[in-house]
């Protein structure tokens, strides 16, 4: 501004003030995050490069250079990818069913979704081991129906792992999608129809883009939960399928290799954060606003 | 009431259409026949079923009984996307994930038109509603009136056979609205689309349309040219809903050759109508027919001036007489001479006086 500017012209409501208000409002959350998250993270990073003769990347080299550990990383990613993919395929239509349901049906469906969240992951994983073991409910039923002659091996297989994992993390896919679907204006579908779009085309051109934010949230949630899951692989498949999280636990608890454990933890974190960032990015490129 | 016979030339025909939601009957055996290229306005109080009737025609709701036919084809069960009926929704229903241009292009994109054609049609439609400069804007960054114009452009761009406007101009200021009314008449003529225009604005209904349909409680009370709706209302409801009027209730004492003599609190009045002696009726006329008069041809009533409402070149004079109220529209100079509480005698011709059955007392 110059000196000739009219004194009556006011600057637009001081942006500095608004920014300070935002900082003030976020302060409590920021402090908690800083104390509970940033500090331990810094310690973790420091621990992961700690060597007897100063900082070293040796543990990272071991993780990223040994076929065995690359396999472990892949196991974690594979578990997360499969869980996320299957949960999305099941959860997307389920979210619509939930949003369309009315009255008692809706309450019942919401209860089905929320109640499992009240039970601990350990309980749910154990429930699956009970269902799937050779004298478990599933085998007994199949035997009784005469569909099989001998119990099939279900527990400690990858199938069991994926089934259990999808089951346990599914609500985290459905809820964010449901939230978005419930807010969709049904008039938009009607408008699309009067403009000549058949239901399937209207769905693809209107509903899908508008539900992208929910899908991104669900994918990010389920992926980061599944990639770092510990109880689920431990109870449902065990030693045969080492993941990053079980490896970290072993490094700390059994092998006493805290530097290696810390490095594996950092790798896990990077994968989770990268996925969240990537999916948000893809969603934006996909045209969702 | 005075429905025209459904002729073969009609482009859009709704026959005996009924719709109920639970216990409420929202549409009650509605008949409507509109010629190709005609513009009909639906006028009626809130909740009388206007939107519901449009939804039936667009295929967004199924009638419980009755049929909808377009160009001689029964479309009652044809889904909306195969009807080529455009709708401008009361709440716009714009696609929030698309830009202004994306919204307008939608109908053409799903019709798989070549890209160049789409771009040209979008430019044309946006120019019509004066929004060409906002083509790239996201919908969330538009004012209400701008959104309404995008909705108009979106519906017009596909050049449908039938266009339904649900209060499509309500969010615009007077000047823009009048401009749009003119534009839309022109566009509709160009694409020869049959159009129904829902509005709460009587002036809009009377100035824009070829015919006006007055709706009340799920029924069409009258479908006629604007002039007839105003000058020859078919029911007390239409008389009341469109324009101003003087209404005086009384009892028929004689009927002769389509003229009834009615005893009222302000004396005996004559009116056109056929009723049995003893019937309860309401005698009505429009304010522009009342003149200050000394002579006594036709009906005449004496009273006192209650109020004079200045309306520019003319004034509306409210006269109290025997507990009834008379409304007279007088030229400015004449009305200026009237002092409040002055004695005045008003007369009006019998040919402009109508008798309607008195509304039944609520049980
Ligand atoms: N889906 C529905 N379920 C139940 N009742 C409905 C439904 N849609 C409309 N109605 C009722 O039907 C009646 C007519 O509604 P409609 O929307 O057709 O009125 P309208 O004439 O368009 O009114 P307005 O001028 O206020 O827009 C109203 O009483 C309304 O409450
Ligand atoms: Mg309406």
XYZ file of C-alpha atoms and ligand atoms in Angstrom:
684
model
C 0.000 0.000 0.000
C 1.094 3.552 -0.693
C 0.703 6.663 1.401
C -2.024 7.919 -0.926
C -4.336 5.032 -0.090
C -7.612 6.247 1.357
C -7.464 6.118 5.111
C -11.059 4.833 5.139
C -10.182 1.697 3.224
C -9.721 -0.987 5.811
C -7.392 -3.891 5.338
C -9.345 -7.143 4.890
C -10.007 -8.689 8.326
C -6.479 -9.237 9.576
C -5.464 -12.683 8.302
C -2.803 -12.785 11.006
C -5.457 -12.803 13.729
C -7.327 -15.685 12.150
C -4.177 -17.693 11.857
C -3.425 -17.128 15.530
C -6.922 -18.232 16.438
C -6.415 -21.420 14.427
C -3.131 -22.089 16.195
C -4.720 -21.437 19.567
C -7.584 -23.817 18.842
C -5.213 -26.507 17.655
C -2.744 -25.986 20.499
C -4.048 -28.611 22.968
C -4.142 -31.284 20.264
C -0.746 -30.212 18.972
C 0.793 -30.422 22.425
C -0.578 -33.888 23.021
C 0.571 -35.053 19.602
C 3.990 -33.553 20.241
C 4.351 -35.263 23.596
C 2.894 -38.627 22.603
C 3.973 -38.837 19.015
C 6.721 -36.531 17.857
C 9.045 -37.103 20.796
C 8.831 -40.917 20.714
C 9.197 -40.716 16.949
C 12.396 -38.747 17.302
C 13.644 -41.272 19.838
C 12.691 -44.116 17.508
C 14.584 -42.518 14.623
C 17.599 -41.962 16.836
C 17.456 -45.520 18.133
C 17.252 -46.953 14.612
C 20.625 -45.515 13.625
C 22.399 -46.062 16.930
C 25.620 -48.010 16.517
C 28.514 -48.770 18.865
C 30.709 -46.272 16.961
C 28.194 -43.513 16.228
C 25.239 -43.335 13.806
C 24.984 -46.119 11.227
C 22.492 -47.285 8.600
C 23.575 -50.902 8.987
C 20.218 -52.108 10.296
C 18.406 -50.471 7.364
C 20.840 -52.150 4.986
C 20.093 -55.490 6.642
C 16.325 -54.928 6.346
C 16.320 -53.711 2.784
C 19.166 -55.867 1.518
C 18.310 -59.338 2.794
C 15.812 -61.377 0.754
C 14.305 -62.762 3.969
C 13.489 -59.337 5.383
C 12.282 -58.051 2.036
C 9.907 -61.021 2.174
C 8.789 -59.936 5.618
C 8.077 -56.410 4.380
C 6.200 -57.847 1.429
C 4.169 -60.048 3.797
C 3.010 -56.973 5.691
C 2.190 -55.041 2.535
C 0.461 -58.043 0.975
C -1.689 -58.563 4.046
C -2.624 -54.878 4.034
C -3.303 -54.769 0.293
C -5.515 -57.856 0.328
C -7.359 -56.733 3.439
C -7.927 -53.238 2.037
C -8.995 -54.485 -1.377
C -11.444 -57.068 -0.069
C -12.772 -54.702 2.604
C -13.399 -52.077 -0.071
C -15.256 -54.527 -2.305
C -17.441 -55.671 0.594
C -17.641 -52.361 2.392
C -18.645 -50.062 -0.479
C -21.991 -51.731 -1.202
C -22.484 -52.340 2.524
C -22.183 -48.612 3.169
C -24.945 -47.981 0.609
C -27.161 -50.644 2.142
C -26.653 -48.994 5.498
C -27.452 -45.527 4.137
C -30.567 -46.732 2.314
C -31.923 -48.747 5.261
C -34.594 -47.112 7.392
C -35.779 -47.418 10.981
C -35.146 -50.666 12.818
C -33.171 -52.241 9.974
C -30.750 -49.337 10.005
C -30.344 -49.482 13.782
C -29.688 -53.222 13.593
C -27.115 -52.792 10.832
C -25.360 -49.990 12.688
C -25.249 -52.156 15.814
C -23.664 -54.975 13.785
C -21.045 -52.491 12.723
C -20.326 -50.832 16.044
C -20.615 -53.715 18.524
C -17.530 -55.574 17.246
C -15.547 -52.388 17.799
C -16.289 -52.725 21.486
C -14.562 -56.113 21.651
C -10.779 -56.302 21.777
C -8.874 -57.443 18.698
C -7.465 -60.339 20.733
C -10.961 -61.589 21.544
C -12.021 -61.395 17.914
C -8.862 -63.088 16.646
C -9.303 -65.865 19.234
C -12.905 -66.241 18.146
C -11.673 -66.879 14.630
C -9.163 -69.508 15.836
C -12.025 -71.276 17.632
C -14.200 -71.159 14.540
C -11.501 -72.297 12.156
C -9.540 -74.966 14.048
C -9.840 -78.614 12.939
C -12.508 -79.381 15.558
C -13.988 -75.880 15.215
C -17.488 -74.814 14.304
C -16.869 -74.476 10.576
C -15.305 -77.935 10.179
C -17.926 -79.604 12.390
C -20.718 -78.027 10.374
C -19.201 -79.054 7.063
C -18.629 -82.588 8.396
C -22.153 -82.821 9.741
C -23.570 -81.693 6.409
C -21.443 -84.354 4.721
C -19.757 -81.781 2.518
C -16.291 -82.974 3.596
C -14.997 -86.334 4.886
C -12.151 -85.062 7.024
C -11.569 -81.710 8.676
C -9.826 -79.245 6.354
C -6.936 -77.231 7.550
C -8.108 -73.666 7.907
C -6.367 -72.127 10.851
C -2.754 -71.036 10.299
C -3.371 -70.592 6.560
C -3.194 -67.368 4.640
C -6.918 -67.665 3.948
C -7.632 -67.648 7.665
C -5.381 -64.641 8.051
C -7.110 -62.638 5.337
C -10.632 -63.647 6.385
C -9.971 -62.684 9.981
C -8.192 -59.493 9.085
C -10.961 -58.345 6.702
C -13.560 -59.150 9.325
C -11.796 -57.201 12.019
C -10.941 -54.113 9.971
C -14.093 -53.934 7.822
C -15.911 -51.397 10.050
C -13.105 -48.913 9.448
C -13.838 -49.130 5.737
C -17.628 -48.967 6.003
C -17.949 -46.083 8.447
C -16.196 -43.333 6.491
C -17.877 -44.403 3.239
C -21.244 -44.592 4.974
C -20.805 -41.063 6.317
C -20.291 -39.732 2.802
C -23.077 -41.800 1.219
C -25.585 -40.738 3.870
C -24.981 -37.115 2.893
C -25.484 -37.679 -0.848
C -28.417 -35.668 -2.165
C -30.788 -38.116 -3.920
C -31.834 -35.249 -6.199
C -28.430 -35.480 -7.886
C -29.238 -38.961 -9.167
C -32.601 -37.693 -10.341
C -30.997 -34.755 -12.100
C -28.575 -37.123 -13.830
C -31.493 -39.316 -14.927
C -33.455 -36.421 -16.418
C -30.315 -35.468 -18.328
C -30.321 -38.897 -19.945
C -27.975 -40.919 -17.743
C -29.012 -44.536 -17.142
C -28.734 -45.581 -13.469
C -25.348 -47.287 -13.931
C -23.895 -44.306 -15.750
C -25.310 -41.854 -13.218
C -23.708 -43.966 -10.499
C -20.303 -43.887 -12.151
C -20.429 -40.216 -13.098
C -22.061 -38.767 -10.000
C -22.116 -41.115 -7.027
C -18.645 -42.602 -7.344
C -16.802 -39.264 -7.612
C -18.757 -37.884 -4.692
C -17.942 -40.879 -2.483
C -14.205 -40.758 -3.215
C -13.394 -38.855 -0.005
C -15.009 -41.635 2.046
C -13.195 -44.315 0.083
C -9.857 -42.572 0.566
C -10.437 -42.298 4.299
C -11.487 -45.952 4.516
C -8.553 -47.192 2.440
C -6.053 -45.144 4.431
C -7.495 -46.348 7.738
C -7.720 -50.029 6.867
C -4.353 -50.127 5.140
C -2.485 -48.525 8.005
C -4.278 -50.735 10.540
C -3.637 -53.928 8.562
C -0.030 -53.192 7.617
C 0.873 -52.789 11.272
C -1.433 -55.498 12.657
C 0.258 -57.685 15.248
C -2.385 -59.725 17.016
C -4.134 -60.838 13.837
C -1.149 -62.469 12.107
C 0.211 -63.795 15.400
C -2.980 -65.643 16.317
C -4.316 -66.581 12.896
C -1.188 -67.709 11.074
C 1.800 -67.460 13.396
C 5.406 -68.242 12.496
C 4.653 -69.187 8.907
C 3.905 -65.615 7.951
C 6.363 -63.222 9.590
C 5.349 -59.608 9.209
C 7.074 -56.360 10.084
C 5.162 -56.065 13.327
C 5.859 -59.603 14.497
C 9.501 -59.100 13.500
C 9.691 -55.888 15.500
C 8.213 -57.605 18.527
C 10.692 -60.449 18.212
C 13.623 -58.036 17.824
C 12.723 -56.283 21.042
C 11.384 -59.141 23.162
C 13.414 -62.188 22.117
C 16.457 -61.228 20.134
C 17.323 -58.087 22.112
C 18.114 -56.115 18.948
C 16.539 -52.745 19.707
C 18.332 -50.965 16.852
C 16.995 -53.466 14.325
C 13.523 -53.272 15.862
C 13.584 -49.495 15.670
C 14.677 -49.569 12.031
C 11.878 -52.006 11.172
C 9.456 -49.719 13.009
C 10.568 -46.760 10.899
C 10.127 -48.771 7.701
C 6.609 -49.742 8.791
C 5.787 -46.145 9.558
C 7.101 -44.938 6.209
C 4.950 -47.498 4.374
C 1.793 -46.465 6.256
C 2.354 -42.735 5.861
C 3.276 -43.115 2.191
C 0.058 -45.031 1.506
C -2.108 -42.414 3.166
C -0.356 -39.617 1.288
C -0.531 -41.506 -1.997
C -4.227 -42.351 -1.783
C -5.122 -38.764 -0.916
C -3.037 -37.627 -3.846
C -4.641 -40.101 -6.253
C -8.090 -39.044 -5.118
C -7.280 -35.438 -5.894
C -5.920 -36.335 -9.322
C -9.062 -38.395 -9.908
C -11.039 -35.162 -9.909
C -12.663 -35.325 -6.487
C -12.885 -31.958 -4.823
C -64.147 -27.800 -14.228
C -63.480 -26.065 -17.536
C -60.937 -28.550 -18.848
C -60.503 -28.568 -22.583
C -61.117 -31.867 -24.321
C -57.925 -33.849 -24.775
C -57.225 -33.502 -28.457
C -54.953 -35.567 -30.642
C -52.680 -32.574 -31.255
C -51.585 -32.514 -27.631
C -47.910 -33.216 -27.084
C -48.009 -33.853 -23.366
C -51.066 -35.507 -21.886
C -51.620 -36.342 -18.240
C -54.807 -38.302 -17.745
C -56.542 -38.946 -14.439
C -53.243 -39.014 -12.585
C -53.422 -39.611 -8.847
C -50.670 -39.837 -6.281
C -50.880 -40.437 -2.577
C -48.223 -40.457 0.110
C -49.554 -42.506 2.994
C -52.961 -41.143 3.880
C -52.601 -37.825 2.030
C -53.756 -37.537 -1.554
C -51.242 -35.221 -3.165
C -52.631 -35.434 -6.704
C -56.286 -36.168 -7.296
C -57.222 -37.314 -10.815
C -55.313 -34.587 -12.612
C -55.980 -34.024 -16.317
C -53.640 -31.867 -18.349
C -53.138 -31.619 -22.096
C -50.493 -29.350 -23.583
C -49.805 -28.658 -27.237
C -46.321 -28.964 -28.739
C -44.325 -25.790 -28.086
C -46.827 -24.425 -25.622
C -45.773 -22.890 -22.310
C -48.090 -23.578 -19.413
C -47.551 -22.188 -15.938
C -48.680 -24.042 -12.858
C -49.892 -21.627 -10.255
C -50.975 -22.679 -6.806
C -50.359 -22.398 -3.095
C -47.448 -24.159 -1.410
C -48.052 -27.880 -0.968
C -50.815 -28.143 -3.588
C -48.851 -30.767 -5.558
C -47.046 -28.783 -8.258
C -43.653 -30.411 -7.745
C -45.290 -33.817 -7.471
C -47.027 -33.329 -10.815
C -43.717 -32.376 -12.445
C -42.059 -35.456 -10.916
C -44.753 -37.646 -12.436
C -44.207 -36.117 -15.861
C -40.416 -36.452 -15.598
C -40.694 -40.078 -14.467
C -39.158 -39.431 -11.060
C -42.314 -40.676 -9.347
C -44.906 -43.220 -10.460
C -48.585 -42.284 -10.364
C -50.814 -44.593 -8.316
C -53.368 -44.298 -11.088
C -53.583 -42.578 -14.435
C -51.203 -42.131 -17.346
C -48.637 -39.760 -18.796
C -48.164 -39.621 -22.563
C -45.616 -37.660 -24.578
C -46.012 -37.288 -28.340
C -48.691 -39.952 -28.370
C -46.550 -42.515 -26.545
C -47.594 -43.764 -23.127
C -44.542 -43.126 -20.930
C -46.120 -43.785 -17.552
C -43.633 -46.594 -16.870
C -40.706 -45.337 -18.933
C -37.701 -44.477 -16.722
C -36.686 -40.793 -16.636
C -33.482 -41.223 -18.634
C -35.437 -42.442 -21.654
C -38.057 -39.674 -21.669
C -36.048 -36.678 -22.856
C -37.822 -34.505 -20.306
C -35.572 -31.797 -18.868
C -36.055 -30.565 -15.329
C -34.839 -27.462 -13.536
C -35.161 -28.475 -9.921
C -36.507 -26.291 -7.155
C -33.213 -26.744 -5.260
C -31.075 -26.747 -8.466
C -29.451 -30.183 -7.803
C -26.180 -29.197 -9.454
C -23.297 -31.667 -9.414
C -20.885 -30.358 -6.787
C -17.881 -32.256 -8.171
C -18.154 -30.679 -11.611
C -17.436 -27.154 -12.800
C -20.089 -24.896 -14.271
C -19.178 -26.109 -17.762
C -19.039 -29.719 -16.540
C -22.578 -29.451 -15.231
C -23.893 -27.963 -18.456
C -22.048 -30.590 -20.526
C -23.373 -33.526 -18.484
C -26.441 -34.327 -20.593
C -24.456 -34.133 -23.810
C -21.591 -36.226 -22.446
C -23.932 -39.072 -21.502
C -25.445 -38.791 -24.979
C -21.925 -39.410 -26.357
C -21.889 -36.280 -28.499
C -18.560 -35.371 -30.151
C -16.344 -33.196 -27.958
C -16.427 -30.216 -30.308
C -20.244 -30.243 -30.408
C -20.400 -30.396 -26.633
C -18.037 -27.455 -26.255
C -20.099 -25.409 -28.688
C -23.418 -26.295 -27.030
C -22.026 -25.497 -23.574
C -20.762 -22.094 -24.717
C -24.133 -21.345 -26.275
C -26.123 -22.390 -23.217
C -23.884 -20.435 -20.860
C -24.082 -17.354 -23.063
C -27.878 -17.541 -22.932
C -27.844 -17.300 -19.142
C -25.003 -14.737 -19.132
C -22.544 -17.030 -17.373
C -19.946 -17.557 -20.099
C -17.312 -15.871 -17.948
C -17.790 -18.421 -15.137
C -17.471 -21.649 -17.142
C -14.477 -22.926 -15.171
C -15.822 -22.051 -11.713
C -16.623 -24.780 -9.214
C -20.312 -24.847 -8.265
C -19.564 -24.044 -4.633
C -18.235 -20.640 -5.678
C -21.516 -19.403 -7.188
C -24.296 -17.260 -5.782
C -27.835 -18.661 -5.559
C -28.979 -16.837 -8.665
C -25.927 -17.990 -10.602
C -26.567 -21.584 -9.542
C -30.130 -21.285 -10.750
C -28.912 -20.069 -14.122
C -26.458 -22.983 -14.368
C -29.376 -25.316 -13.719
C -31.294 -23.601 -16.522
C -28.360 -23.882 -18.917
C -27.860 -27.542 -18.009
C -31.473 -28.385 -18.812
C -31.574 -26.313 -22.005
C -28.274 -27.623 -23.397
C -29.732 -31.043 -24.254
C -32.721 -29.473 -26.055
C -35.335 -31.801 -24.542
C -38.860 -32.310 -25.950
C -40.456 -31.295 -22.681
C -38.985 -28.882 -20.164
C -40.162 -28.612 -16.588
C -39.191 -25.602 -14.516
C -39.804 -25.767 -10.791
C -39.651 -22.145 -9.681
C -36.677 -21.740 -11.960
C -36.409 -17.978 -11.706
C -37.278 -17.476 -8.057
C -33.749 -16.635 -6.920
C -33.165 -13.893 -9.470
C -33.632 -10.174 -8.995
C -36.504 -8.533 -10.833
C -34.496 -7.163 -13.734
C -32.599 -10.384 -14.389
C -35.790 -12.386 -13.988
C -37.632 -10.372 -16.620
C -34.677 -10.681 -18.941
C -34.576 -14.462 -18.378
C -38.320 -14.741 -18.966
C -37.834 -13.168 -22.375
C -34.788 -15.316 -23.142
C -36.566 -18.477 -22.135
C -39.612 -17.743 -24.251
C -37.258 -17.299 -27.180
C -35.230 -20.456 -26.481
C -38.349 -22.539 -25.975
C -39.708 -21.293 -29.288
C -36.370 -22.037 -30.984
C -36.193 -25.630 -29.802
C -39.997 -25.969 -29.993
C -40.094 -27.514 -26.537
C -43.266 -27.997 -24.588
C -42.802 -26.397 -21.199
C -44.382 -26.332 -17.773
C -43.340 -23.539 -15.517
C -44.114 -23.711 -11.813
C -44.240 -20.349 -10.126
C -45.611 -18.527 -7.123
C -45.379 -15.266 -9.007
C -48.718 -14.321 -10.611
C -47.210 -11.663 -12.823
C -44.755 -14.220 -14.161
C -47.616 -16.642 -14.808
C -49.813 -14.074 -16.516
C -47.112 -12.491 -18.671
C -45.072 -15.530 -19.756
C -47.470 -18.294 -20.480
C -49.753 -19.371 -23.256
C -52.022 -20.893 -20.651
C -52.160 -20.959 -16.874
C -53.168 -23.953 -14.792
C -54.389 -23.023 -11.343
C -53.864 -25.864 -8.886
C -55.467 -26.366 -5.532
C -55.308 -29.332 -3.178
C -54.012 -31.787 -5.771
C -56.494 -30.757 -8.485
C -56.290 -28.437 -11.453
C -59.045 -25.904 -10.835
C -58.752 -24.178 -14.189
C -56.568 -24.346 -17.281
C -57.005 -21.389 -19.585
C -55.348 -18.403 -21.211
C -54.055 -15.825 -18.728
C -56.744 -13.324 -19.752
C -59.532 -15.822 -19.102
C -58.039 -16.903 -15.787
C -58.168 -13.304 -14.675
C -61.401 -12.144 -16.292
C -63.468 -15.333 -16.131
C -62.213 -17.304 -13.137
C -63.962 -20.656 -13.013
C -63.979 -20.915 -9.257
C -63.829 -18.822 -6.159
C -60.373 -20.255 -5.527
C -58.995 -19.019 -8.850
C -60.643 -15.645 -8.363
C -59.046 -15.389 -4.967
C -55.637 -16.729 -5.878
C -55.081 -14.696 -9.028
C -55.461 -10.947 -8.679
C -57.599 -8.857 -6.351
C -61.355 -8.908 -6.073
C -64.414 -7.723 -4.203
C -66.356 -10.628 -2.708
C -69.755 -10.293 -1.083
C -71.759 -13.262 0.160
C -75.536 -13.502 -0.065
C -78.590 -15.592 -0.913
C -80.069 -16.073 -4.376
C -83.640 -14.812 -4.570
C -84.273 -15.185 -8.287
C -82.670 -16.626 -11.380
C -83.547 -15.648 -14.915
C -81.637 -16.336 -18.141
C -78.240 -16.826 -16.520
C -78.595 -13.762 -14.286
C -79.176 -14.248 -10.574
C -80.540 -11.687 -8.141
C -78.744 -11.945 -4.813
C -79.713 -10.457 -1.488
C -76.631 -9.270 0.401
C -75.805 -7.098 3.388
C -75.250 -4.195 0.973
C -78.509 -4.611 -0.883
C -79.626 -6.566 -3.917
C -76.942 -7.333 -6.509
C -77.207 -8.959 -9.930
C -74.584 -11.407 -11.205
C -74.032 -13.894 -14.016
C -74.503 -17.485 -12.885
C -77.175 -20.160 -12.597
C -78.343 -21.077 -9.122
C -81.592 -22.175 -7.516
C -83.346 -19.588 -5.414
C -82.180 -19.963 -1.835
C -78.588 -20.979 -2.717
C -75.777 -19.419 -0.738
C -73.387 -17.672 -3.129
C -70.470 -15.269 -3.245
C -70.824 -12.368 -5.654
C -67.495 -11.131 -7.010
C -65.921 -8.633 -9.366
C -62.452 -7.234 -10.177
C -61.416 -3.811 -8.810
C -61.002 -2.139 -12.232
C -64.749 -2.476 -12.939
C -65.836 -0.354 -9.992
C -66.445 3.358 -10.780
C -67.700 6.203 -8.668
C -71.214 6.770 -10.001
C -74.371 8.708 -9.423
C -76.551 6.836 -11.896
C -77.776 3.337 -11.210
C -77.163 1.033 -14.158
C -75.925 -2.379 -13.026
C -74.878 -2.903 -9.439
C -74.317 0.003 -7.087
C -73.309 0.202 -3.450
C -72.756 3.187 -1.149
C -70.102 3.174 1.534
C -67.281 5.050 3.195
C -63.671 5.244 2.062
C -61.495 3.245 4.419
C -58.105 3.531 2.777
C -56.466 4.718 -0.419
C -53.348 2.803 -1.464
C -51.196 4.709 -3.907
C -49.854 2.479 -6.710
C -48.282 4.911 -9.132
C -50.582 5.780 -12.027
C -53.511 4.151 -10.265
C -54.720 3.843 -6.697
C -56.532 1.098 -4.879
C -59.486 2.344 -2.855
C -60.889 0.266 -0.035
C -64.510 1.039 0.745
C -66.469 -0.292 3.715
C -70.194 -0.875 3.247
C -72.517 -2.758 5.570
C -69.701 -4.893 6.988
C -68.396 -5.864 3.524
C -65.280 -4.539 1.808
C -65.226 -3.267 -1.763
C -61.997 -2.789 -3.705
C -61.908 -0.245 -6.502
C -58.986 0.572 -8.731
C -59.210 4.216 -9.750
C -56.997 6.551 -11.769
C -54.608 8.549 -9.571
C -56.324 11.944 -9.939
C -59.749 10.549 -9.099
C -58.465 8.773 -6.017
C -56.516 11.820 -4.860
C -59.798 13.666 -4.280
C -61.050 11.027 -1.881
C -60.709 11.854 1.796
C -60.694 9.014 4.302
C -64.175 8.350 5.629
C -65.769 10.226 2.708
C -69.089 8.928 1.403
C -68.783 7.239 -1.978
C -71.101 5.376 -4.287
C -69.562 2.690 -6.474
C -71.188 1.063 -9.504
C -70.145 -1.753 -11.816
C -71.652 -3.685 -14.718
C -73.599 -6.904 -14.186
C -71.653 -8.521 -17.046
C -68.482 -8.297 -14.902
C -70.163 -9.651 -11.785
C -70.025 -13.369 -11.101
C -71.703 -15.619 -8.610
C -69.863 -18.637 -7.154
C -71.194 -21.251 -4.795
C -70.362 -20.194 -1.235
C -67.597 -22.275 0.337
C -69.121 -24.904 2.567
C -68.730 -24.297 6.259
C -66.009 -26.412 7.770
C -67.630 -29.313 9.577
N -42.051 -38.079 -0.679
C -43.110 -37.565 -0.011
N -43.629 -38.193 1.071
C -44.684 -37.695 1.719
N -45.314 -36.566 1.395
C -44.865 -35.888 0.327
C -43.747 -36.338 -0.428
N -43.527 -35.465 -1.420
C -44.452 -34.504 -1.276
N -45.269 -34.758 -0.231
C -46.410 -33.936 0.190
O -47.212 -33.709 -0.919
C -47.724 -32.399 -0.922
C -47.419 -31.706 -2.211
O -46.028 -31.537 -2.312
P -45.359 -30.771 -3.527
O -43.908 -30.779 -3.301
O -45.854 -31.350 -4.801
O -45.940 -29.300 -3.320
P -45.684 -27.990 -4.159
O -46.980 -27.604 -4.755
O -44.540 -28.190 -5.076
O -45.304 -26.948 -3.013
P -44.215 -25.760 -3.016
O -44.855 -24.645 -3.768
O -44.068 -25.457 -1.578
O -42.971 -26.274 -3.645
C -47.144 -31.713 0.300
O -48.121 -31.693 1.303
C -45.990 -32.582 0.687
O -45.806 -32.562 2.076
Mg -42.598 -27.466 -5.136
